[in-house]
CSV table of C-alpha atoms in Angstrom, one decimal:
chain,number,residue,atom,x,y,z
A,1,UNK,CA,0.0,0.0,0.0
A,2,UNK,CA,1.3,3.4,-0.9
A,3,UNK,CA,1.6,5.3,2.4
A,4,UNK,CA,-0.1,8.5,1.3
A,5,UNK,CA,-3.3,6.6,0.6
A,6,UNK,CA,-3.7,5.9,4.3
A,7,UNK,CA,-5.4,9.3,4.4
A,8,UNK,CA,-8.0,10.3,1.8
A,9,UNK,CA,-7.5,13.5,-0.3
A,10,UNK,CA,-10.5,15.0,1.4
A,11,UNK,CA,-9.1,14.4,4.9
A,12,UNK,CA,-5.7,15.8,4.0
A,13,UNK,CA,-7.3,18.9,2.6
A,14,UNK,CA,-9.3,19.4,5.8
A,15,UNK,CA,-6.3,18.8,7.9
A,16,UNK,CA,-4.3,21.4,6.0
A,17,UNK,CA,-7.1,23.9,6.3
A,18,UNK,CA,-7.0,23.4,10.0
A,19,UNK,CA,-3.2,23.6,10.1
A,20,UNK,CA,-3.3,26.9,8.2
A,21,UNK,CA,-5.6,28.2,10.9
A,22,UNK,CA,-3.3,26.9,13.6
A,23,UNK,CA,-0.2,28.6,12.0
A,24,UNK,CA,-2.1,31.9,11.6
A,25,UNK,CA,-3.3,31.8,15.2
A,26,UNK,CA,0.1,30.7,16.4
A,27,UNK,CA,1.7,33.8,14.8
A,28,UNK,CA,-1.1,36.2,16.0
A,29,UNK,CA,-0.8,34.9,19.6
A,30,UNK,CA,2.9,34.7,20.0
A,31,UNK,CA,4.3,37.5,17.7
A,32,UNK,CA,1.1,39.4,18.4
A,33,UNK,CA,2.2,40.6,21.8
A,34,UNK,CA,5.5,41.6,20.3
A,35,UNK,CA,3.6,43.8,17.8
A,36,UNK,CA,1.4,45.1,20.6
A,37,UNK,CA,4.4,45.9,22.8
A,38,UNK,CA,5.9,47.9,19.9
A,39,UNK,CA,2.8,49.9,19.6
A,40,UNK,CA,2.7,50.6,23.3
A,41,UNK,CA,6.4,51.6,23.6
A,42,UNK,CA,5.9,55.4,23.1
A,43,UNK,CA,3.0,55.4,25.6
A,44,UNK,CA,3.9,52.9,28.3
A,45,UNK,CA,7.5,54.1,28.5
A,46,UNK,CA,8.0,57.7,29.5
A,47,UNK,CA,11.7,57.7,30.1
A,48,UNK,CA,14.8,55.8,28.8
A,49,UNK,CA,14.9,53.2,31.6
A,50,UNK,CA,11.2,52.4,31.2
A,51,UNK,CA,11.6,51.9,27.5
A,52,UNK,CA,14.5,49.6,27.9
A,53,UNK,CA,12.4,47.6,30.3
A,54,UNK,CA,9.7,47.3,27.7
A,55,UNK,CA,12.0,46.3,24.9
A,56,UNK,CA,13.8,43.7,27.1
A,57,UNK,CA,10.4,42.2,28.0
A,58,UNK,CA,10.2,40.8,24.5
A,59,UNK,CA,13.9,40.9,23.6
A,60,UNK,CA,14.6,37.2,24.2
A,61,UNK,CA,11.5,35.9,22.4
A,62,UNK,CA,10.6,38.1,19.5
A,63,UNK,CA,12.8,36.3,17.0
A,64,UNK,CA,11.5,32.9,17.9
A,65,UNK,CA,7.9,34.1,17.7
A,66,UNK,CA,8.3,35.0,14.0
A,67,UNK,CA,8.9,31.4,13.1
A,68,UNK,CA,5.1,31.0,12.9
A,69,UNK,CA,4.9,33.6,10.2
A,70,UNK,CA,7.6,31.8,8.2
A,71,UNK,CA,5.8,28.5,8.7
A,72,UNK,CA,2.5,30.1,7.6
A,73,UNK,CA,4.0,31.5,4.4
A,74,UNK,CA,5.7,28.2,3.6
A,75,UNK,CA,2.5,26.2,4.3
A,76,UNK,CA,0.5,28.5,1.9
A,77,UNK,CA,3.2,28.1,-0.8
A,78,UNK,CA,3.3,24.3,-0.6
A,79,UNK,CA,-0.3,23.4,0.4
A,80,UNK,CA,-2.3,26.1,-1.4
A,81,UNK,CA,-0.2,27.2,-4.4
A,82,UNK,CA,-3.1,29.1,-6.0
A,83,UNK,CA,-3.8,30.9,-2.8
A,84,UNK,CA,-0.2,31.9,-2.5
A,85,UNK,CA,-0.1,33.1,-6.1
A,86,UNK,CA,-3.2,35.3,-5.8
A,87,UNK,CA,-2.5,36.7,-2.4
A,88,UNK,CA,1.2,37.4,-2.7
A,89,UNK,CA,0.8,38.9,-6.2
A,90,UNK,CA,-2.5,40.8,-5.7
A,91,UNK,CA,-1.5,42.1,-2.2
A,92,UNK,CA,2.1,42.8,-3.4
A,93,UNK,CA,2.4,46.4,-2.2
A,94,UNK,CA,0.6,45.5,1.1
A,95,UNK,CA,3.0,42.5,1.7
A,96,UNK,CA,5.9,44.8,0.8
A,97,UNK,CA,4.8,47.3,3.4
A,98,UNK,CA,4.5,44.5,6.0
A,99,UNK,CA,8.0,43.2,5.2
A,100,UNK,CA,9.5,46.6,5.4
A,101,UNK,CA,7.9,47.2,8.8
A,102,UNK,CA,8.9,43.8,10.1
A,103,UNK,CA,12.5,44.4,8.9
A,104,UNK,CA,12.6,47.7,10.7
A,105,UNK,CA,12.0,45.9,14.0
A,106,UNK,CA,15.3,43.9,14.2
A,107,UNK,CA,17.2,46.8,12.9
A,108,UNK,CA,15.7,49.0,15.6
A,109,UNK,CA,16.4,46.4,18.3
A,110,UNK,CA,20.0,46.1,17.3
A,111,UNK,CA,20.8,49.8,16.6
A,112,UNK,CA,18.8,51.6,19.2
A,113,UNK,CA,21.4,51.4,22.0
A,114,UNK,CA,24.4,52.0,19.8
A,115,UNK,CA,24.5,55.7,20.6
A,116,UNK,CA,23.6,57.4,23.8
A,117,UNK,CA,21.7,60.2,22.0
A,118,UNK,CA,18.0,60.8,22.9
A,119,UNK,CA,17.1,61.8,19.3
A,120,UNK,CA,18.8,58.7,17.9
A,121,UNK,CA,16.9,56.5,20.3
A,122,UNK,CA,13.6,58.3,19.7
A,123,UNK,CA,13.9,57.6,16.0
A,124,UNK,CA,14.4,53.9,16.6
A,125,UNK,CA,11.5,53.9,19.1
A,126,UNK,CA,9.3,55.3,16.3
A,127,UNK,CA,10.6,52.5,14.0
A,128,UNK,CA,9.5,49.9,16.6
A,129,UNK,CA,6.1,51.5,16.8
A,130,UNK,CA,5.7,51.5,13.1
A,131,UNK,CA,7.0,47.9,13.0
A,132,UNK,CA,4.1,46.9,15.3
A,133,UNK,CA,1.3,49.1,13.9
A,134,UNK,CA,1.7,48.6,10.2
A,135,UNK,CA,1.7,44.8,10.2
A,136,UNK,CA,-1.2,44.7,12.7
A,137,UNK,CA,-3.3,47.1,10.6
A,138,UNK,CA,-2.5,45.6,7.2
A,139,UNK,CA,-3.1,42.0,8.3
A,140,UNK,CA,-6.6,43.1,9.5
A,141,UNK,CA,-7.3,45.0,6.3
A,142,UNK,CA,-6.3,42.0,4.3
A,143,UNK,CA,-8.7,39.8,6.3
A,144,UNK,CA,-11.5,42.3,5.7
A,145,UNK,CA,-10.8,42.2,1.9
A,146,UNK,CA,-10.8,38.4,1.9
A,147,UNK,CA,-14.3,38.5,3.4
A,148,UNK,CA,-15.4,41.0,0.8
A,149,UNK,CA,-13.8,39.1,-2.1
A,150,UNK,CA,-10.6,39.8,-3.9
A,151,UNK,CA,-10.7,41.1,-7.5
A,152,UNK,CA,-8.9,38.2,-9.3
A,153,UNK,CA,-9.8,35.9,-12.2
A,154,UNK,CA,-8.4,33.1,-14.3
A,155,UNK,CA,-8.2,33.1,-18.1
A,156,UNK,CA,-8.8,30.0,-20.2
A,157,UNK,CA,-5.3,28.8,-19.6
A,158,UNK,CA,-5.7,29.2,-15.8
A,159,UNK,CA,-3.4,32.2,-15.7
A,160,UNK,CA,-4.2,34.4,-12.7
A,161,UNK,CA,-5.0,38.1,-13.2
A,162,UNK,CA,-5.4,40.5,-10.3
A,163,UNK,CA,-7.6,43.6,-11.3
A,164,UNK,CA,-7.4,45.5,-8.1
A,165,UNK,CA,-5.2,48.2,-6.6
A,166,UNK,CA,-3.5,48.9,-3.3
A,167,UNK,CA,-5.9,51.8,-2.5
A,168,UNK,CA,-8.8,49.6,-3.4
A,169,UNK,CA,-8.0,47.6,-0.3
A,170,UNK,CA,-8.6,50.6,1.9
A,171,UNK,CA,-12.4,50.3,2.0
A,172,UNK,CA,-14.5,51.1,5.1
A,173,UNK,CA,-15.2,47.5,6.1
A,174,UNK,CA,-11.6,46.4,5.7
A,175,UNK,CA,-10.4,49.4,7.7
A,176,UNK,CA,-12.7,48.4,10.5
A,177,UNK,CA,-11.2,44.9,10.4
A,178,UNK,CA,-7.7,46.5,10.5
A,179,UNK,CA,-8.7,48.4,13.6
A,180,UNK,CA,-10.0,45.2,15.2
A,181,UNK,CA,-6.5,43.7,14.6
A,182,UNK,CA,-4.7,46.7,16.0
A,183,UNK,CA,-7.0,46.8,19.1
A,184,UNK,CA,-6.7,43.1,19.9
A,185,UNK,CA,-2.9,43.1,19.6
A,186,UNK,CA,-2.5,46.2,21.7
A,187,UNK,CA,-4.7,44.4,24.3
A,188,UNK,CA,-2.4,41.4,24.0
A,189,UNK,CA,0.7,43.5,24.3
A,190,UNK,CA,-0.7,45.3,27.3
A,191,UNK,CA,-1.4,42.0,29.0
A,192,UNK,CA,2.2,40.8,28.3
A,193,UNK,CA,3.7,44.0,29.8
A,194,UNK,CA,1.5,43.7,32.9
A,195,UNK,CA,2.9,40.1,33.3
A,196,UNK,CA,6.5,41.0,32.6
A,197,UNK,CA,7.0,44.5,34.2
A,198,UNK,CA,6.4,46.3,37.4
A,199,UNK,CA,5.6,49.8,38.6
A,200,UNK,CA,4.7,52.7,36.3
A,201,UNK,CA,5.2,50.7,33.1
A,202,UNK,CA,2.9,47.9,34.2
A,203,UNK,CA,0.3,50.4,35.4
A,204,UNK,CA,0.3,52.3,32.1
A,205,UNK,CA,0.2,49.0,30.2
A,206,UNK,CA,-2.8,47.9,32.3
A,207,UNK,CA,-4.6,51.1,31.5
A,208,UNK,CA,-3.9,51.1,27.8
A,209,UNK,CA,-4.6,47.3,27.6
A,210,UNK,CA,-8.0,47.8,29.2
A,211,UNK,CA,-8.9,50.5,26.7
A,212,UNK,CA,-7.8,48.2,23.9
A,213,UNK,CA,-9.9,45.3,25.3
A,214,UNK,CA,-13.0,47.5,25.3
A,215,UNK,CA,-12.1,48.6,21.7
A,216,UNK,CA,-11.7,45.0,20.6
A,217,UNK,CA,-15.2,44.1,21.9
A,218,UNK,CA,-16.8,47.2,20.2
A,219,UNK,CA,-15.0,46.9,16.9
A,220,UNK,CA,-15.4,43.2,16.6
A,221,UNK,CA,-19.1,43.5,17.2
A,222,UNK,CA,-19.3,46.4,14.7
A,223,UNK,CA,-17.5,44.3,12.1
A,224,UNK,CA,-20.1,41.5,12.6
A,225,UNK,CA,-22.9,44.0,12.1
A,226,UNK,CA,-21.3,45.4,9.0
A,227,UNK,CA,-20.7,41.9,7.7
A,228,UNK,CA,-24.4,41.0,8.1
A,229,UNK,CA,-25.8,44.2,6.6
A,230,UNK,CA,-23.3,45.5,4.0
A,231,UNK,CA,-21.0,42.7,2.9
A,232,UNK,CA,-22.1,40.0,0.5
A,233,UNK,CA,-20.9,36.5,1.0
A,234,UNK,CA,-20.4,33.6,-1.3
A,235,UNK,CA,-21.8,30.1,-1.6
A,236,UNK,CA,-21.2,27.1,-3.9
A,237,UNK,CA,-24.4,26.2,-5.9
A,238,UNK,CA,-23.0,23.1,-7.7
A,239,UNK,CA,-21.3,19.9,-6.7
A,240,UNK,CA,-18.0,20.3,-5.0
A,241,UNK,CA,-16.3,16.9,-4.8
A,242,UNK,CA,-14.1,16.8,-1.7
A,243,UNK,CA,-11.6,14.7,-3.5
A,244,UNK,CA,-11.9,16.3,-6.9
A,245,UNK,CA,-9.2,18.0,-9.0
A,246,UNK,CA,-7.6,21.3,-8.0
A,247,UNK,CA,-9.4,23.4,-10.6
A,248,UNK,CA,-11.6,26.2,-9.1
A,249,UNK,CA,-13.4,26.7,-12.5
A,250,UNK,CA,-15.3,23.5,-12.3
A,251,UNK,CA,-18.0,24.8,-9.9
A,252,UNK,CA,-20.6,27.5,-9.8
A,253,UNK,CA,-20.8,30.1,-7.1
A,254,UNK,CA,-23.4,32.8,-6.2
A,255,UNK,CA,-23.1,35.9,-4.2
A,256,UNK,CA,-25.7,36.3,-1.4
A,257,UNK,CA,-26.1,38.9,1.3
A,258,UNK,CA,-26.1,36.6,4.2
A,259,UNK,CA,-24.0,33.7,2.9
A,260,UNK,CA,-21.2,34.2,5.4
A,261,UNK,CA,-23.7,33.2,8.2
A,262,UNK,CA,-24.9,30.0,6.5
A,263,UNK,CA,-22.6,27.8,8.5
A,264,UNK,CA,-23.8,29.3,11.7
A,265,UNK,CA,-27.4,28.8,10.7
A,266,UNK,CA,-26.7,25.2,9.9
A,267,UNK,CA,-24.7,24.5,13.0
A,268,UNK,CA,-25.8,27.0,15.8
A,269,UNK,CA,-23.1,25.7,18.2
A,270,UNK,CA,-20.6,27.5,16.0
A,271,UNK,CA,-21.7,30.7,17.5
A,272,UNK,CA,-19.6,29.8,20.5
A,273,UNK,CA,-16.5,30.8,18.4
A,274,UNK,CA,-17.3,34.6,17.9
A,275,UNK,CA,-18.8,34.6,21.4
A,276,UNK,CA,-15.5,33.5,22.8
A,277,UNK,CA,-13.8,36.2,20.8
A,278,UNK,CA,-15.9,38.8,22.6
A,279,UNK,CA,-15.8,36.9,25.9
A,280,UNK,CA,-12.1,36.5,25.8
A,281,UNK,CA,-11.6,40.2,25.4
A,282,UNK,CA,-14.0,40.9,28.3
A,283,UNK,CA,-12.2,38.4,30.5
A,284,UNK,CA,-8.9,40.0,29.6
A,285,UNK,CA,-10.4,43.3,30.7
A,286,UNK,CA,-11.4,41.8,34.0
A,287,UNK,CA,-8.0,40.2,34.4
A,288,UNK,CA,-6.3,43.5,33.8
A,289,UNK,CA,-8.5,45.4,36.2
A,290,UNK,CA,-8.1,42.8,38.9
A,291,UNK,CA,-4.3,42.6,38.2
A,292,UNK,CA,-4.6,38.9,37.4
A,293,UNK,CA,-1.7,38.9,35.1
A,294,UNK,CA,-1.7,35.4,33.7
A,295,UNK,CA,-5.5,35.4,33.3
A,296,UNK,CA,-5.4,38.6,31.3
A,297,UNK,CA,-2.7,37.2,28.9
A,298,UNK,CA,-4.5,33.8,28.4
A,299,UNK,CA,-7.8,35.5,27.9
A,300,UNK,CA,-6.4,37.9,25.3
A,301,UNK,CA,-4.8,34.9,23.5
A,302,UNK,CA,-8.2,33.2,23.5
A,303,UNK,CA,-9.9,36.3,22.1
A,304,UNK,CA,-7.4,36.6,19.3
A,305,UNK,CA,-7.6,32.9,18.4
A,306,UNK,CA,-11.4,32.9,18.3
A,307,UNK,CA,-11.6,36.2,16.3
A,308,UNK,CA,-9.4,34.6,13.6
A,309,UNK,CA,-11.2,31.3,13.8
A,310,UNK,CA,-14.6,33.0,13.4
A,311,UNK,CA,-13.4,34.2,9.9
A,312,UNK,CA,-12.5,30.7,8.9
A,313,UNK,CA,-15.7,29.2,10.2
A,314,UNK,CA,-17.8,31.9,8.4
A,315,UNK,CA,-16.0,31.3,5.1
A,316,UNK,CA,-15.7,27.5,5.0
A,317,UNK,CA,-15.2,26.0,2.4
A,318,UNK,CA,-13.9,29.2,0.8
A,319,UNK,CA,-10.4,30.4,1.5
A,320,UNK,CA,-10.2,33.2,-1.0
A,321,UNK,CA,-13.4,34.3,-2.9
A,322,UNK,CA,-13.2,36.3,-6.1
A,323,UNK,CA,-15.3,39.5,-6.3
A,324,UNK,CA,-15.2,39.8,-10.1
A,325,UNK,CA,-15.7,36.2,-11.0
A,326,UNK,CA,-17.2,34.2,-8.2
A,327,UNK,CA,-16.7,30.9,-10.0
A,328,UNK,CA,-12.9,31.5,-9.7
A,329,UNK,CA,-13.1,31.6,-5.9
A,330,UNK,CA,-10.7,29.3,-4.2
A,331,UNK,CA,-12.0,26.7,-1.8
A,332,UNK,CA,-10.5,24.0,0.5
A,333,UNK,CA,-11.4,21.3,-2.0
A,334,UNK,CA,-10.4,22.8,-5.3
A,335,UNK,CA,-7.1,24.7,-4.8
A,336,UNK,CA,-4.7,22.5,-2.9
A,337,UNK,CA,-1.6,20.7,-3.9
A,338,UNK,CA,-1.6,17.1,-4.8
A,339,UNK,CA,-2.5,14.2,-2.5
A,340,UNK,CA,1.1,13.1,-2.2
A,341,UNK,CA,2.4,16.6,-1.5
A,342,UNK,CA,-0.1,17.2,1.3
A,343,UNK,CA,0.8,13.9,2.8
A,344,UNK,CA,4.6,14.4,2.7
A,345,UNK,CA,4.1,17.9,4.2
A,346,UNK,CA,1.9,16.5,6.9
A,347,UNK,CA,4.6,14.1,8.0
A,348,UNK,CA,7.3,16.8,8.0
A,349,UNK,CA,5.0,19.2,9.9
A,350,UNK,CA,4.1,16.4,12.4
A,351,UNK,CA,7.8,16.2,13.2
A,352,UNK,CA,8.8,19.8,13.4
A,353,UNK,CA,5.8,21.6,14.9
A,354,UNK,CA,6.1,19.6,18.2
A,355,UNK,CA,9.9,20.4,18.2
A,356,UNK,CA,9.1,24.1,17.8
A,357,UNK,CA,6.4,24.0,20.5
A,358,UNK,CA,8.7,22.2,22.9
A,359,UNK,CA,11.6,24.6,22.3
A,360,UNK,CA,9.4,27.7,22.6
A,361,UNK,CA,7.8,26.4,25.8
A,362,UNK,CA,11.3,25.7,27.2
A,363,UNK,CA,12.4,29.3,26.4
A,364,UNK,CA,9.4,30.8,28.0
A,365,UNK,CA,9.9,28.6,31.1
A,366,UNK,CA,13.5,29.6,31.4
A,367,UNK,CA,12.8,33.3,30.9
A,368,UNK,CA,9.8,33.5,33.2
A,369,UNK,CA,9.5,36.3,35.7
A,370,UNK,CA,9.6,40.0,35.5
A,371,UNK,CA,12.2,42.2,33.8
A,372,UNK,CA,14.6,43.7,36.5
A,373,UNK,CA,14.8,47.4,36.0
A,374,UNK,CA,17.8,47.6,38.3
A,375,UNK,CA,19.7,45.0,36.3
A,376,UNK,CA,19.0,47.0,33.1
A,377,UNK,CA,20.3,50.2,34.8
A,378,UNK,CA,23.5,48.4,35.7
A,379,UNK,CA,23.7,46.7,32.2
A,380,UNK,CA,23.6,43.2,33.7
A,381,UNK,CA,22.1,40.3,31.7
A,382,UNK,CA,20.0,42.2,29.2
A,383,UNK,CA,20.6,42.5,25.5
A,384,UNK,CA,18.9,45.8,24.7
């Protein structure tokens, strides 16, 4: 028996849809507090020592957290090649802006303390803020545009054409989604700083994190209302074989005003997902107000995970709908790599993800505890 036939094509496609969600959530939850801390840096740190405390709270872990982004990009490339082709070409300028912002972060970390000049350090602090704000905003804007549909199409030879523009991505609904992303990551960053710092920094982080938690609840609820009333969804109206060929043009799709809520109507228990997105943010708010540090961080992570998961639940089986040719929309069952490729990747992923989780857990365990401001003042044991 050929090993890859142990799992059917349908099961492998579903597994990789779930793994894609896991990788996106893993990035948002781990590197998310790094981005949130970067956005909070100018506000939670009022003087040089406080800002060094903030930077050193994420200094030992931020590089490792970005592995989830690399894994996610690699998974899209290998498991969903058409999704990779459309998103990385259509969103080219947006992706370029994200990469520039993410590149600014390590440069700022390394160069900030090279000169004892307040203006020099202020410029790199601004770079860290931009490196947190821009990716958070654009990732959310991209998610909003995915829900609205992306203007791409195929020609008769299955060549992909993107007919949109960068500024076309900046529509009101997508901007609301971008603000949801910014708010939830600021909430997460605030919870992290409360856990890792003390004194005035922790108190300011608690205050800003609480405001961000309220903003997350309000903006996520607003995005849901806008999705119901103003954003058309997509649904397949023909047969969609779960083990069929990876050719999106073999189905028919219609646009319907409430299509993104069809899965919830069919399975009402799925409403627990967006409910936990709201409830997690409220629980994070309670944790921050009661100074329950770990509760606040775990609750904000739960909120982030369920907000992202609610998008996947709403869209399933779609992963990237087309706004100009609905039939060209990509789904879980017609845009994946081959059966053998998905199986080989699953074996590799099954080996390396546990290693990454184990290593990451070990790092967090070793580096637990609060950042010592006195040690930073004396330049003992801190990198930045």
